[in-house]
Amino acid sequence: MPVKTRIAVLVSGGGTNLQALINAQNDGRIPHGEIVIVISSQEGAYALERAAQAGIPAYAVSKKKLGSQQLFEEKISSLLAEANAEFIVLAGFLSILSADFTQQWPDRIINIHPALIPSFCGKGMYGLKVHEAALAKGVKVTGATVHYVNEIPDGGKIILQKAVEVKDGDTPELLQRRVMEEAEWVLLPQAAELVARKISEEK
Ligand code: GAR
């Protein structure tokens, strides 16, 4: 049995990417990792419900309530330490992490972005806005990217990418759904296993 890397999943919303990770774990597709904690930046996010249903400890940490980025990140850091997390997967986590935070986790944080980086990425490009921008530009192909997270939003080294066709008559919602089904939910578990395996082999 491989030594499992302890994975923290950070979320903000519906958590369909978290669900893809949970399903992959249950199917044995993440043999080198184990999700040990879920942290949401939004109270009441449906992702928290998905974690609870899977029996994974889940917490909400509200930047608004805590009052500053520093206190927000301190709270996240203490939850990660309590869970002995070794690897962070951002799965629809829509809050930007500071350089102070990301520098503590070099090559230990990955993110899923719903476009082919370097297109339609960076600060302010998240969720439906990404697909609105892709449609406004008229691209015929978009996709998803999993990348390491550093101090530059969407700027870290690319791990996996998958292209998805844009179809006539697409709305941002239709395109978002196709990118999730064809790319995000496939790539994120694959990338989580790749990095979890790398970390477990370094131990
Ligand atoms: C996903 O499409 C994810 O790629 C995107 O937010 C959505 C979250 O959905 N993330 C970003 O835009 C990050 N810049 P989910 O909560 O159902 O996984």
Coordinates of C-alpha atoms and ligand atoms in Angstrom, one line a residue:
M1 CA 0.0 0.0 0.0
P2 CA 1.4 3.4 -0.9
V3 CA 1.9 6.0 1.8
K4 CA -1.0 8.3 1.3
T5 CA -0.5 12.1 0.9
R6 CA -2.9 14.0 3.2
I7 CA -4.9 16.3 0.9
A8 CA -6.8 19.4 1.9
V9 CA -9.5 20.6 -0.6
L10 CA -10.4 24.3 -0.6
V11 CA -13.7 25.3 -2.1
S12 CA -16.1 28.3 -2.3
G13 CA -19.3 27.1 -4.0
G14 CA -21.2 24.2 -5.4
G15 CA -18.3 21.8 -5.1
T16 CA -18.7 19.7 -8.3
N17 CA -14.9 19.5 -8.6
L18 CA -14.7 18.4 -4.9
Q19 CA -17.3 15.7 -5.8
A20 CA -15.2 14.6 -8.7
L21 CA -12.3 14.2 -6.3
I22 CA -14.4 12.3 -3.8
N23 CA -15.8 10.0 -6.5
A24 CA -12.2 9.3 -7.8
Q25 CA -11.0 8.6 -4.3
N26 CA -13.9 6.1 -3.8
D27 CA -13.2 4.5 -7.1
G28 CA -9.5 4.0 -6.3
R29 CA -8.3 6.6 -8.8
I30 CA -6.3 8.5 -6.2
P31 CA -4.3 5.6 -4.6
H32 CA -1.5 8.0 -3.3
G33 CA -3.8 10.5 -1.6
E34 CA -6.5 10.9 0.9
I35 CA -8.8 13.9 1.4
V36 CA -8.5 14.7 5.1
I37 CA -10.2 18.1 5.3
V38 CA -12.4 20.5 3.2
I39 CA -12.3 24.2 3.9
S40 CA -14.8 26.6 2.3
S41 CA -14.4 30.4 2.1
Q42 CA -18.2 30.6 2.0
E43 CA -20.5 29.6 4.8
G44 CA -23.4 27.6 3.5
A45 CA -21.5 26.5 0.3
Y46 CA -23.1 23.2 -1.0
A47 CA -19.5 21.8 -1.2
L48 CA -19.6 21.6 2.7
E49 CA -22.7 19.3 2.4
R50 CA -20.9 17.1 -0.2
A51 CA -17.9 16.8 2.3
A52 CA -20.2 15.9 5.1
Q53 CA -22.0 13.3 3.0
A54 CA -18.6 11.7 2.3
G55 CA -17.6 11.8 6.0
I56 CA -14.8 14.3 5.5
P57 CA -14.3 17.0 8.2
A58 CA -15.4 20.4 6.7
Y59 CA -15.1 23.9 7.9
A60 CA -16.1 27.4 6.7
V61 CA -13.7 30.3 7.1
S62 CA -15.2 33.7 6.3
K63 CA -12.8 36.5 5.4
K64 CA -15.6 38.9 5.9
K65 CA -16.2 37.8 9.5
L66 CA -12.5 37.6 10.3
G67 CA -11.9 41.0 8.9
S68 CA -8.6 40.7 7.1
Q69 CA -6.6 38.5 4.6
Q70 CA -4.1 37.8 7.3
L71 CA -6.6 36.5 9.9
F72 CA -8.3 34.5 7.1
E73 CA -5.1 32.8 6.1
E74 CA -4.0 32.3 9.7
K75 CA -7.3 30.4 10.3
I76 CA -6.8 28.3 7.2
S77 CA -3.2 27.6 8.2
S78 CA -4.2 26.4 11.7
L79 CA -6.9 24.1 10.3
L80 CA -4.4 22.7 7.8
A81 CA -1.9 22.1 10.6
E82 CA -4.5 20.4 12.8
A83 CA -5.4 18.1 9.9
N84 CA -1.7 17.4 9.1
A85 CA -2.4 18.3 5.5
E86 CA 0.5 18.0 3.1
F87 CA -1.0 19.1 -0.2
I88 CA -3.7 21.6 -1.0
V89 CA -6.1 21.3 -4.0
L90 CA -8.0 24.5 -4.9
A91 CA -11.3 23.2 -6.3
G92 CA -13.3 26.3 -7.2
F93 CA -11.7 28.3 -4.4
L94 CA -12.5 31.8 -5.4
S95 CA -10.4 33.8 -2.9
I96 CA -6.8 34.8 -3.9
L97 CA -4.1 33.5 -1.5
S98 CA -1.2 35.9 -0.6
A99 CA 2.4 35.4 -1.4
D100 CA 3.1 34.8 2.3
F101 CA 0.7 31.9 2.2
T102 CA 1.7 30.3 -1.2
Q103 CA 5.4 30.6 -0.4
Q104 CA 4.9 28.3 2.6
W105 CA 3.6 25.6 0.2
P106 CA 5.9 25.5 -2.8
D107 CA 4.7 22.9 -5.3
R108 CA 2.2 21.8 -2.7
I109 CA -0.9 23.8 -4.0
I110 CA -2.7 23.1 -7.3
N111 CA -5.7 24.9 -8.8
I112 CA -8.2 24.1 -11.5
H113 CA -8.9 27.0 -13.9
P114 CA -11.8 26.7 -16.5
A115 CA -9.8 27.9 -19.5
L116 CA -6.6 27.1 -21.4
I117 CA -4.1 29.3 -19.5
P118 CA -2.7 31.8 -20.5
S119 CA -6.1 32.7 -22.1
F120 CA -8.8 34.1 -19.9
C121 CA -7.0 33.9 -16.6
G122 CA -5.6 36.1 -13.8
K123 CA -7.2 38.4 -11.2
G124 CA -10.9 38.8 -11.6
M125 CA -11.2 35.8 -14.1
Y126 CA -13.2 33.1 -12.3
G127 CA -16.3 31.1 -12.7
L128 CA -18.8 32.2 -15.3
K129 CA -16.8 35.3 -16.1
V130 CA -14.2 33.1 -17.8
H131 CA -16.7 31.6 -20.2
E132 CA -18.4 35.0 -20.9
A133 CA -14.9 36.3 -21.9
A134 CA -14.2 33.2 -24.1
L135 CA -17.6 33.6 -25.9
A136 CA -17.1 37.4 -26.3
K137 CA -13.7 36.8 -27.9
G138 CA -15.2 34.2 -30.2
V139 CA -12.7 31.4 -29.5
K140 CA -13.6 28.1 -31.1
V141 CA -11.7 26.0 -28.5
T142 CA -11.5 26.5 -24.8
G143 CA -10.8 24.0 -22.0
A144 CA -9.4 23.7 -18.5
T145 CA -6.0 23.8 -16.9
V146 CA -4.6 22.4 -13.6
H147 CA -1.5 24.3 -12.5
Y148 CA 0.7 24.8 -9.4
V149 CA -0.2 27.9 -7.4
N150 CA 2.4 30.6 -6.7
E151 CA 2.1 34.3 -5.9
I152 CA 0.9 35.2 -9.4
P153 CA -2.8 34.5 -9.9
D154 CA -3.0 31.5 -12.4
G155 CA 0.7 32.0 -13.0
G156 CA 2.2 28.8 -11.7
K157 CA 3.6 25.9 -13.8
I158 CA 1.0 24.0 -15.8
I159 CA 0.4 20.3 -14.9
L160 CA -2.4 19.2 -17.2
Q161 CA -4.6 20.8 -19.8
K162 CA -7.6 19.6 -21.9
A163 CA -9.3 21.3 -24.8
V164 CA -13.1 21.6 -25.2
E165 CA -15.0 22.6 -28.3
V166 CA -17.1 25.8 -28.2
K167 CA -20.4 25.3 -30.1
D168 CA -22.7 27.6 -32.0
G169 CA -25.4 28.9 -29.7
D170 CA -23.4 28.3 -26.5
T171 CA -24.3 30.4 -23.5
P172 CA -21.8 30.9 -20.7
E173 CA -23.7 28.4 -18.6
L174 CA -23.8 25.8 -21.4
L175 CA -20.1 26.2 -22.0
Q176 CA -19.3 26.1 -18.3
R177 CA -21.1 22.8 -18.0
R178 CA -19.3 21.3 -21.0
V179 CA -15.9 22.4 -19.8
M180 CA -16.6 20.9 -16.4
E181 CA -17.9 17.6 -17.7
E182 CA -15.3 17.1 -20.5
A183 CA -12.3 18.6 -18.8
E184 CA -12.4 19.7 -15.2
W185 CA -13.9 16.6 -13.6
V186 CA -11.4 14.5 -15.5
L187 CA -8.3 16.5 -15.1
L188 CA -8.5 17.5 -11.4
P189 CA -8.5 13.9 -10.0
Q190 CA -5.7 13.0 -12.4
A191 CA -3.6 15.9 -11.4
A192 CA -4.3 15.3 -7.7
E193 CA -3.1 11.7 -8.0
L194 CA 0.0 12.8 -10.0
V195 CA 1.1 15.3 -7.3
A196 CA 0.0 13.2 -4.4
R197 CA 2.2 10.4 -5.8
K198 CA 5.1 12.7 -6.3
I199 CA 4.9 13.9 -2.6
S200 CA 4.5 10.4 -1.3
E201 CA 7.5 9.2 -3.2
E202 CA 9.6 12.1 -1.7
K203 CA 8.8 11.0 1.8
Ligands
GAR1 C1 -15.2 25.7 -11.6 O1 -15.5 25.9 -12.9 C2 -13.7 26.1 -11.4 O2 -12.9 25.7 -12.5 C3 -13.8 27.5 -11.3 O3 -15.0 27.7 -10.5 C4 -15.9 26.7 -10.7 C5 -16.2 26.0 -9.3 O4 -17.2 25.0 -9.5 N1 -12.6 28.1 -10.7 C6 -12.1 29.3 -11.1 O5 -12.7 30.0 -11.9 C7 -10.8 29.7 -10.4 N2 -10.2 30.8 -11.1 P1 -17.4 23.9 -8.4 O6 -17.6 24.6 -7.0 O7 -18.7 23.2 -8.8 O8 -16.3 23.0 -8.4

